[in-house]
Amino acid sequence: MIRLEDVSYWYPGQSRPAVAGLSFEVGPGEVVGLTGPNESGKTTVCLLAAGLAPRVVGGRLSGRTSIPAATAMLFDAPAAQLTGLHSTVFDEVAFGPCNLGLPAAEVESLTRSALATLGIAGFAARHPDHLSGGERQLVALASLLAMRPSHLVLDEPLGRLDDEGSALVATAIKALAGTGTALLVAEHRLEFLAEVATRVVAL
Amino acid sequence: MESDSPPPNRRELNPATKLVAALAAVAVGLTLPAWGAALVVVGTFLLAAAAQRLRALAVVFVALLPIQLSALAINALFPAGGSRAFGVEAALRLLSVALPPSLLFLTTPPDRLLADLERRGLPPAAAFVVAAALGAVPRMRDRAQCVGEALRARGLDTEGSVAGRLRGLTPFGAAMVQGTLAEVEDRTLALEVRGFRSARRRTILRPPPDRALEQAIRLLLLLVAAVAIAIRAWPR
């Protein structure tokens, strides 16, 4: 379970907290929506919930957090999510499971499954650099799904997607929640949150 | 089980062989007399032709022309040690240092090099640095194109007079540096969530083939590089 209790967080070199006195939790099988105006701190909360702030980002935190190790995060800029090292979408998506040291056959199976879940199995042999923004967003999400995270944080997952892509993401989110995955979804499209979220935290 | 990943290319040279060849070529080009550098330049162009990358290597050559011409011009006006041949030698050495690594960049997918270096026991972080360097050139090219388009959309003259282009260099350079720094942070986070720092041994899908002949070639290349360095270091 992801749990934040009375958390305040300051980015490196900042005297004002980006987030102050925040508390919420995301349990197994739950989809918690996170919404708020621009600059309200949605991305910061995502970084905190994924355990990346302050561990990787730096800065200072007060309060208590409980972040499971198997927590993955989709960033709002899909191009940044990809490694830029791989010459096929298949290898890009397989990068995460490979890092977990899974057997090659299982890596291939997880990769195929993640691509199929998001309807992009046909992208497998394409070069990641030759994809559109929306296609990259789906590949970035597939790269996380292939790792089978128990907790998943999605920051603006619909940012560059059309209606069809958004529907695929909604289906994937519901399917993941059905398997017990805990999801935190930061999104400004309230109709999307109304469809997938079990409850919503407003900043 | 059927695989979606591309089949191995049986004619593909092992990435380590290409890396050793590039390093050996640089060593020879820097240490032997000018004929060594000339040999490296000619050899690199022949290999590029064989790999069907001649046009791309020619672009690198043309990009280096201003530096080569300035070396020749300076030496023609102020001959080092009284010899105008020094300018030719300097230009050849520059090419022998720049062209072999460029051919490596042009012919080696970064992930194949990453997989091969890791299989040989190089720590993933170190292998990533080497592989990321290979991928840096096309990424910088794409970023430069995006930055140029963004600046032009805001009215900056990047294709007009020389003076106009020079004025555009400062915002262009600043945007490139800022973008690159931001990308470093983004990539760090991306690698973190993709489990790159996992303590487990990474699985390598389809390790690049490595033939006995290539192992012998690598040893020979290392020997050639060592001899070239020894000749240079030997007191005369």
Short mmCIF file of C-alpha atoms in Angstrom, two decimals:
data_model
loop_
_atom_site.label_atom_id
_atom_site.label_comp_id
_atom_site.label_asym_id
_atom_site.label_seq_id
_atom_site.Cartn_x
_atom_site.Cartn_y
_atom_site.Cartn_z
CA MET A 1 0.00 0.00 0.00
CA ILE A 2 1.22 3.53 -0.86
CA ARG A 3 0.77 5.74 2.20
CA LEU A 4 1.65 9.40 2.78
CA GLU A 5 0.95 10.93 6.21
CA ASP A 6 1.14 14.68 6.78
CA VAL A 7 3.84 14.96 4.10
CA SER A 8 5.51 18.22 3.16
CA TYR A 9 8.21 18.36 0.52
CA TRP A 10 10.72 20.98 -0.55
CA TYR A 11 12.64 20.74 -3.86
CA PRO A 12 16.41 21.29 -3.59
CA GLY A 13 17.24 24.90 -2.86
CA GLN A 14 13.60 25.93 -2.32
CA SER A 15 12.39 27.55 0.90
CA ARG A 16 8.67 27.05 0.13
CA PRO A 17 7.28 23.52 0.12
CA ALA A 18 5.90 22.23 -3.17
CA VAL A 19 3.46 20.10 -1.16
CA ALA A 20 2.36 20.76 2.42
CA GLY A 21 0.55 18.55 4.93
CA LEU A 22 -0.61 15.95 2.42
CA SER A 23 -2.10 12.64 3.54
CA PHE A 24 -3.61 9.82 1.48
CA GLU A 25 -3.20 6.15 0.74
CA VAL A 26 -3.69 3.83 -2.20
CA GLY A 27 -4.55 0.22 -1.42
CA PRO A 28 -4.40 -2.93 -3.54
CA GLY A 29 -6.91 -2.90 -6.37
CA GLU A 30 -7.71 0.75 -5.81
CA VAL A 31 -7.54 3.47 -8.47
CA VAL A 32 -7.09 6.84 -6.79
CA GLY A 33 -7.45 9.86 -9.03
CA LEU A 34 -5.36 12.95 -8.38
CA THR A 35 -6.52 16.23 -9.81
CA GLY A 36 -5.96 19.94 -9.41
CA PRO A 37 -5.09 23.06 -11.38
CA ASN A 38 -1.74 23.58 -13.09
CA GLU A 39 1.16 24.08 -10.65
CA SER A 40 -0.90 22.55 -7.83
CA GLY A 41 1.76 19.89 -7.29
CA LYS A 42 0.34 16.82 -9.07
CA THR A 43 3.69 15.77 -10.51
CA THR A 44 5.39 16.34 -7.15
CA VAL A 45 2.83 14.11 -5.42
CA CYS A 46 3.44 11.47 -8.10
CA LEU A 47 7.20 11.63 -7.51
CA LEU A 48 6.59 11.27 -3.76
CA ALA A 49 4.15 8.38 -4.20
CA ALA A 50 6.60 6.59 -6.51
CA GLY A 51 9.40 7.00 -3.99
CA LEU A 52 11.49 9.10 -6.40
CA ALA A 53 11.33 12.26 -4.28
CA PRO A 54 13.44 12.92 -2.37
CA ARG A 55 15.42 9.67 -2.95
CA VAL A 56 16.40 10.43 -6.56
CA VAL A 57 15.21 14.00 -7.11
CA GLY A 58 16.78 15.33 -3.91
CA GLY A 59 15.19 17.92 -1.61
CA ARG A 60 13.72 17.57 1.88
CA LEU A 61 10.68 15.74 3.19
CA SER A 62 8.80 15.88 6.48
CA GLY A 63 6.05 13.50 7.58
CA ARG A 64 5.83 9.77 7.02
CA THR A 65 5.76 7.78 3.79
CA SER A 66 5.39 4.10 3.05
CA ILE A 67 6.26 3.25 -0.55
CA PRO A 68 6.51 -0.40 -1.70
CA ALA A 69 9.65 -1.27 -3.62
CA ALA A 70 7.72 -2.47 -6.69
CA THR A 71 6.25 0.95 -7.50
CA ALA A 72 6.56 2.23 -11.06
CA MET A 73 5.78 5.65 -12.47
CA LEU A 74 4.72 6.91 -15.89
CA PHE A 75 6.03 10.43 -16.50
CA ASP A 76 4.04 13.14 -18.23
CA ALA A 77 6.71 13.38 -20.97
CA PRO A 78 6.69 9.96 -22.65
CA ALA A 79 9.89 10.58 -24.61
CA ALA A 80 11.78 10.89 -21.32
CA GLN A 81 10.43 7.53 -20.17
CA LEU A 82 12.17 5.71 -22.98
CA THR A 83 15.85 4.90 -22.74
CA GLY A 84 16.86 6.11 -26.20
CA LEU A 85 19.09 3.03 -26.46
CA HIS A 86 16.92 0.52 -28.24
CA SER A 87 16.26 0.18 -31.92
CA THR A 88 12.90 -1.63 -31.60
CA VAL A 89 9.81 -1.07 -29.46
CA PHE A 90 10.00 -4.72 -28.39
CA ASP A 91 13.50 -4.30 -26.94
CA GLU A 92 12.52 -0.99 -25.33
CA VAL A 93 9.57 -2.57 -23.52
CA ALA A 94 11.68 -5.61 -22.60
CA PHE A 95 14.33 -3.41 -20.96
CA GLY A 96 12.51 -3.29 -17.59
CA PRO A 97 11.86 -7.03 -17.23
CA CYS A 98 15.48 -7.65 -18.33
CA ASN A 99 16.66 -5.41 -15.50
CA LEU A 100 14.67 -7.55 -13.07
CA GLY A 101 16.76 -10.54 -14.14
CA LEU A 102 13.76 -12.59 -15.31
CA PRO A 103 14.38 -15.56 -17.63
CA ALA A 104 14.48 -14.60 -21.31
CA ALA A 105 11.32 -16.57 -22.16
CA GLU A 106 9.40 -14.79 -19.39
CA VAL A 107 10.76 -11.41 -20.52
CA GLU A 108 9.48 -12.08 -24.06
CA SER A 109 6.12 -13.25 -22.75
CA LEU A 110 5.66 -10.22 -20.47
CA THR A 111 6.69 -7.89 -23.27
CA ARG A 112 4.25 -9.39 -25.76
CA SER A 113 1.47 -9.29 -23.17
CA ALA A 114 2.10 -5.62 -22.30
CA LEU A 115 2.13 -4.62 -25.97
CA ALA A 116 -1.09 -6.55 -26.62
CA THR A 117 -2.83 -5.04 -23.58
CA LEU A 118 -2.39 -1.56 -25.04
CA GLY A 119 -3.18 -2.61 -28.59
CA ILE A 120 0.31 -1.90 -29.89
CA ALA A 121 1.58 -5.40 -30.67
CA GLY A 122 2.06 -4.20 -34.23
CA PHE A 123 4.65 -1.67 -33.06
CA ALA A 124 7.08 -4.37 -31.87
CA ALA A 125 9.56 -4.05 -34.73
CA ARG A 126 9.32 -0.26 -35.11
CA HIS A 127 12.03 2.14 -33.98
CA PRO A 128 10.92 4.09 -30.85
CA ASP A 129 12.27 7.32 -32.38
CA HIS A 130 9.86 6.97 -35.30
CA LEU A 131 6.68 6.95 -33.18
CA SER A 132 4.26 9.81 -32.67
CA GLY A 133 3.83 11.38 -29.24
CA GLY A 134 0.70 9.34 -28.50
CA GLU A 135 2.32 6.12 -29.68
CA ARG A 136 5.33 6.80 -27.47
CA GLN A 137 3.00 7.34 -24.54
CA LEU A 138 1.50 3.89 -25.06
CA VAL A 139 4.96 2.35 -25.42
CA ALA A 140 6.09 4.09 -22.22
CA LEU A 141 3.09 2.67 -20.37
CA ALA A 142 3.70 -0.77 -21.87
CA SER A 143 7.30 -0.60 -20.65
CA LEU A 144 5.95 -0.32 -17.10
CA LEU A 145 3.16 -2.89 -17.48
CA ALA A 146 5.78 -5.41 -18.64
CA MET A 147 7.42 -5.14 -15.22
CA ARG A 148 4.15 -6.17 -13.51
CA PRO A 149 4.43 -3.54 -10.78
CA SER A 150 2.27 -4.03 -7.68
CA HIS A 151 1.85 -0.23 -7.46
CA LEU A 152 1.68 2.13 -10.40
CA VAL A 153 1.73 5.94 -10.49
CA LEU A 154 0.57 7.57 -13.74
CA ASP A 155 1.25 11.27 -14.28
CA GLU A 156 -1.06 12.65 -16.99
CA PRO A 157 -1.34 9.30 -18.82
CA LEU A 158 -3.63 10.76 -21.50
CA GLY A 159 -1.45 13.77 -22.29
CA ARG A 160 -0.90 13.02 -25.99
CA LEU A 161 -3.53 10.36 -26.64
CA ASP A 162 -6.57 10.47 -28.89
CA ASP A 163 -9.92 8.97 -27.83
CA GLU A 164 -8.94 5.51 -29.00
CA GLY A 165 -5.66 5.57 -27.08
CA SER A 166 -7.42 6.96 -24.01
CA ALA A 167 -9.94 4.10 -24.12
CA LEU A 168 -7.09 1.56 -24.26
CA VAL A 169 -5.45 3.17 -21.23
CA ALA A 170 -8.77 3.16 -19.34
CA THR A 171 -9.24 -0.53 -20.12
CA ALA A 172 -5.67 -1.30 -19.02
CA ILE A 173 -6.13 0.60 -15.75
CA LYS A 174 -9.32 -1.28 -14.91
CA ALA A 175 -7.70 -4.60 -15.79
CA LEU A 176 -4.67 -3.84 -13.60
CA ALA A 177 -6.89 -2.83 -10.70
CA GLY A 178 -8.76 -6.09 -11.19
CA THR A 179 -5.53 -7.99 -10.62
CA GLY A 180 -4.88 -6.13 -7.37
CA THR A 181 -2.52 -3.43 -8.62
CA ALA A 182 -2.74 -0.15 -6.68
CA LEU A 183 -2.92 2.85 -9.02
CA LEU A 184 -2.55 6.58 -8.48
CA VAL A 185 -3.63 8.49 -11.61
CA ALA A 186 -2.91 12.23 -11.88
CA GLU A 187 -5.13 13.60 -14.61
CA HIS A 188 -6.97 16.83 -15.32
CA ARG A 189 -9.66 15.15 -17.46
CA LEU A 190 -12.30 14.61 -14.80
CA GLU A 191 -14.49 12.50 -17.06
CA PHE A 192 -11.63 10.03 -17.35
CA LEU A 193 -11.16 9.89 -13.59
CA ALA A 194 -14.90 9.45 -13.16
CA GLU A 195 -14.64 6.38 -15.38
CA VAL A 196 -11.60 4.68 -13.82
CA ALA A 197 -11.09 6.01 -10.29
CA THR A 198 -12.57 4.57 -7.14
CA ARG A 199 -12.00 7.92 -5.41
CA VAL A 200 -10.34 11.24 -6.19
CA VAL A 201 -7.90 13.42 -4.26
CA ALA A 202 -8.14 17.11 -5.22
CA LEU A 203 -5.15 19.38 -4.62
CA MET B 1 8.29 -20.06 -29.22
CA GLU B 2 7.97 -17.44 -31.92
CA SER B 3 9.78 -14.22 -31.15
CA ASP B 4 8.67 -10.68 -32.04
CA SER B 5 12.21 -9.44 -31.69
CA PRO B 6 14.37 -9.14 -34.81
CA PRO B 7 16.38 -12.24 -35.78
CA PRO B 8 20.16 -12.08 -35.33
CA ASN B 9 22.11 -10.89 -38.36
CA ARG B 10 24.66 -13.58 -39.15
CA ARG B 11 26.91 -11.11 -40.98
CA GLU B 12 26.81 -8.68 -38.05
CA LEU B 13 30.23 -7.93 -36.60
CA ASN B 14 30.41 -8.21 -32.84
CA PRO B 15 30.13 -4.68 -31.34
CA ALA B 16 33.25 -5.26 -29.23
CA THR B 17 35.22 -5.96 -32.43
CA LYS B 18 34.08 -2.64 -33.87
CA LEU B 19 34.90 -0.84 -30.62
CA VAL B 20 38.41 -2.34 -30.45
CA ALA B 21 38.95 -1.58 -34.14
CA ALA B 22 37.96 2.06 -33.63
CA LEU B 23 40.24 2.43 -30.60
CA ALA B 24 43.14 0.71 -32.35
CA ALA B 25 42.69 2.94 -35.39
CA VAL B 26 42.80 6.05 -33.20
CA ALA B 27 45.95 4.76 -31.48
CA VAL B 28 47.64 4.09 -34.84
CA GLY B 29 46.55 7.43 -36.28
CA LEU B 30 47.91 9.35 -33.32
CA THR B 31 51.18 7.53 -32.74
CA LEU B 32 52.63 6.42 -36.07
CA PRO B 33 54.03 8.88 -38.64
CA ALA B 34 51.65 10.58 -41.08
CA TRP B 35 51.44 7.49 -43.30
CA GLY B 36 49.79 5.66 -40.37
CA ALA B 37 47.09 8.31 -40.14
CA ALA B 38 46.61 8.21 -43.92
CA LEU B 39 46.26 4.44 -43.76
CA VAL B 40 43.60 4.77 -41.05
CA VAL B 41 41.63 7.34 -43.05
CA VAL B 42 41.68 5.26 -46.25
CA GLY B 43 40.86 2.07 -44.32
CA THR B 44 37.92 3.75 -42.58
CA PHE B 45 36.45 4.90 -45.88
CA LEU B 46 36.86 1.39 -47.36
CA LEU B 47 35.10 -0.14 -44.35
CA ALA B 48 32.35 2.48 -44.59
CA ALA B 49 31.83 1.55 -48.23
CA ALA B 50 31.63 -2.13 -47.29
CA ALA B 51 29.07 -1.29 -44.57
CA GLN B 52 27.10 0.95 -46.99
CA ARG B 53 27.71 3.98 -44.78
CA LEU B 54 29.97 5.87 -47.17
CA ARG B 55 27.58 8.80 -47.61
CA ALA B 56 27.11 9.24 -43.85
CA LEU B 57 30.87 9.14 -43.27
CA ALA B 58 31.34 11.68 -46.06
CA VAL B 59 29.01 14.02 -44.14
CA VAL B 60 31.31 13.73 -41.11
CA PHE B 61 34.30 14.41 -43.37
CA VAL B 62 32.66 17.54 -44.78
CA ALA B 63 31.72 18.70 -41.28
CA LEU B 64 35.42 18.50 -40.35
CA LEU B 65 36.57 20.40 -43.44
CA PRO B 66 36.63 23.88 -41.84
CA ILE B 67 39.00 22.66 -39.10
CA GLN B 68 41.20 20.86 -41.62
CA LEU B 69 41.34 23.84 -43.96
CA SER B 70 42.20 26.20 -41.10
CA ALA B 71 45.01 23.84 -40.02
CA LEU B 72 46.36 23.83 -43.57
CA ALA B 73 46.02 27.61 -43.94
CA ILE B 74 47.69 28.40 -40.63
CA ASN B 75 50.56 26.05 -41.41
CA ALA B 76 50.96 27.49 -44.89
CA LEU B 77 51.36 30.96 -43.39
CA PHE B 78 53.38 29.95 -40.32
CA PRO B 79 55.06 26.60 -41.07
CA ALA B 80 55.78 24.63 -37.88
CA GLY B 81 59.46 23.65 -37.75
CA GLY B 82 59.92 25.16 -41.19
CA SER B 83 57.83 22.44 -42.86
CA ARG B 84 54.50 23.02 -44.58
CA ALA B 85 53.84 19.28 -44.49
CA PHE B 86 52.94 19.63 -40.82
CA GLY B 87 49.55 21.07 -41.78
CA VAL B 88 48.76 18.02 -43.91
CA GLU B 89 49.88 15.74 -41.09
CA ALA B 90 47.69 17.60 -38.56
CA ALA B 91 44.67 17.33 -40.87
CA LEU B 92 45.29 13.60 -41.38
CA ARG B 93 45.62 13.00 -37.65
CA LEU B 94 42.38 14.86 -37.00
CA LEU B 95 40.60 12.64 -39.52
CA SER B 96 42.18 9.48 -38.12
CA VAL B 97 40.87 10.38 -34.65
CA ALA B 98 37.38 11.45 -35.76
CA LEU B 99 36.43 9.05 -38.54
CA PRO B 100 36.85 5.57 -36.93
CA PRO B 101 34.65 6.41 -33.88
CA SER B 102 32.16 8.04 -36.27
CA LEU B 103 31.94 4.82 -38.28
CA LEU B 104 31.41 2.96 -35.00
CA PHE B 105 28.50 5.33 -34.20
CA LEU B 106 27.06 4.87 -37.68
CA THR B 107 27.13 1.07 -37.71
CA THR B 108 26.45 0.00 -34.11
CA PRO B 109 23.03 0.11 -32.42
CA PRO B 110 23.65 1.25 -28.82
CA ASP B 111 21.62 -1.61 -27.33
CA ARG B 112 23.77 -4.22 -29.11
CA LEU B 113 26.94 -2.70 -27.67
CA LEU B 114 25.30 -2.46 -24.23
CA ALA B 115 24.32 -6.14 -24.35
CA ASP B 116 27.77 -7.24 -25.48
CA LEU B 117 29.70 -5.19 -22.94
CA GLU B 118 27.46 -6.44 -20.14
CA ARG B 119 27.90 -10.04 -21.26
CA ARG B 120 31.64 -9.48 -20.97
CA GLY B 121 31.23 -8.43 -17.35
CA LEU B 122 31.26 -4.65 -17.62
CA PRO B 123 28.99 -3.17 -14.89
CA PRO B 124 25.63 -2.07 -16.38
CA ALA B 125 26.19 1.57 -15.40
CA ALA B 126 29.55 1.69 -17.20
CA ALA B 127 28.14 -0.13 -20.23
CA PHE B 128 25.23 2.31 -20.28
CA VAL B 129 27.59 5.29 -20.38
CA VAL B 130 29.38 3.84 -23.43
CA ALA B 131 26.13 2.90 -25.18
CA ALA B 132 24.51 6.25 -24.36
CA ALA B 133 27.48 7.99 -25.95
CA LEU B 134 26.72 6.09 -29.16
CA GLY B 135 23.11 7.23 -29.05
CA ALA B 136 24.00 10.81 -28.16
CA VAL B 137 24.80 11.91 -31.72
CA PRO B 138 21.35 11.23 -33.24
CA ARG B 139 19.64 12.56 -30.10
CA MET B 140 21.62 15.82 -30.28
CA ARG B 141 20.81 16.09 -33.99
CA ASP B 142 17.07 15.67 -33.30
CA ARG B 143 17.21 18.14 -30.41
CA ALA B 144 19.06 20.68 -32.57
CA GLN B 145 16.36 20.34 -35.23
CA CYS B 146 13.57 20.87 -32.63
CA VAL B 147 15.34 23.85 -31.04
CA GLY B 148 16.02 25.39 -34.46
CA GLU B 149 12.37 25.04 -35.48
CA ALA B 150 11.16 26.46 -32.16
CA LEU B 151 13.48 29.47 -32.47
CA ARG B 152 12.46 30.09 -36.08
CA ALA B 153 8.80 29.95 -35.05
CA ARG B 154 9.59 32.77 -32.63
CA GLY B 155 11.10 34.86 -35.38
CA LEU B 156 14.80 34.15 -34.89
CA ASP B 157 16.84 34.27 -38.11
CA THR B 158 18.72 30.99 -38.33
CA GLU B 159 18.97 30.66 -42.11
CA GLY B 160 19.60 34.19 -43.36
CA SER B 161 22.76 36.28 -43.33
CA VAL B 162 25.93 35.23 -41.50
CA ALA B 163 25.42 38.04 -38.98
CA GLY B 164 21.86 36.87 -38.34
CA ARG B 165 22.99 33.30 -37.83
CA LEU B 166 25.70 34.41 -35.41
CA ARG B 167 23.10 36.35 -33.40
CA GLY B 168 21.03 33.17 -33.21
CA LEU B 169 23.89 31.13 -31.78
CA THR B 170 23.44 32.34 -28.18
CA PRO B 171 19.75 31.41 -27.72
CA PHE B 172 20.32 28.22 -29.71
CA GLY B 173 23.27 27.17 -27.53
CA ALA B 174 21.43 28.07 -24.32
CA ALA B 175 18.37 26.05 -25.33
CA MET B 176 20.54 23.08 -26.30
CA VAL B 177 22.42 23.11 -22.97
CA GLN B 178 19.25 23.55 -20.87
CA GLY B 179 17.45 20.82 -22.79
CA THR B 180 20.36 18.44 -22.42
CA LEU B 181 20.60 19.04 -18.67
CA ALA B 182 16.85 18.48 -18.27
CA GLU B 183 17.12 15.29 -20.28
CA VAL B 184 19.84 13.96 -17.97
CA GLU B 185 17.47 14.31 -14.99
CA ASP B 186 14.56 12.78 -16.92
CA ARG B 187 16.66 9.83 -18.05
CA THR B 188 17.91 9.24 -14.51
CA LEU B 189 14.33 8.99 -13.27
CA ALA B 190 13.31 6.85 -16.24
CA LEU B 191 16.13 4.38 -15.64
CA GLU B 192 15.28 4.27 -11.96
CA VAL B 193 11.65 3.27 -12.57
CA ARG B 194 12.72 0.74 -15.20
CA GLY B 195 14.74 -1.13 -12.58
CA PHE B 196 18.14 -0.26 -14.04
CA ARG B 197 19.71 -0.10 -10.59
CA SER B 198 18.33 -3.49 -9.64
CA ALA B 199 20.89 -5.65 -7.88
CA ARG B 200 19.90 -8.65 -10.00
CA ARG B 201 21.93 -9.72 -13.01
CA ARG B 202 20.32 -8.30 -16.13
CA THR B 203 18.86 -10.71 -18.66
CA ILE B 204 20.40 -10.30 -22.09
CA LEU B 205 18.06 -11.05 -24.98
CA ARG B 206 19.80 -12.20 -28.16
CA PRO B 207 23.46 -11.61 -27.23
CA PRO B 208 25.44 -10.51 -30.29
CA PRO B 209 27.31 -13.40 -31.98
CA ASP B 210 31.03 -13.62 -31.35
CA ARG B 211 33.08 -15.87 -33.63
CA ALA B 212 36.54 -17.29 -32.93
CA LEU B 213 37.85 -15.36 -35.92
CA GLU B 214 36.65 -12.09 -34.42
CA GLN B 215 38.34 -12.87 -31.12
CA ALA B 216 41.61 -13.38 -33.02
CA ILE B 217 41.06 -10.13 -34.93
CA ARG B 218 40.52 -8.22 -31.68
CA LEU B 219 43.75 -9.62 -30.22
CA LEU B 220 45.60 -8.66 -33.40
CA LEU B 221 44.15 -5.13 -33.31
CA LEU B 222 45.13 -4.69 -29.67
CA LEU B 223 48.63 -5.91 -30.54
CA VAL B 224 48.87 -3.43 -33.42
CA ALA B 225 47.76 -0.60 -31.12
CA ALA B 226 50.28 -1.64 -28.44
CA VAL B 227 53.11 -1.79 -31.02
CA ALA B 228 52.16 1.63 -32.40
CA ILE B 229 52.19 3.15 -28.92
CA ALA B 230 55.50 1.41 -28.10
CA ILE B 231 57.12 2.77 -31.28
CA ARG B 232 55.98 6.25 -30.35
CA ALA B 233 57.13 5.95 -26.72
CA TRP B 234 60.51 4.34 -27.57
CA PRO B 235 63.33 6.86 -26.86
CA ARG B 236 65.20 7.90 -30.02
#
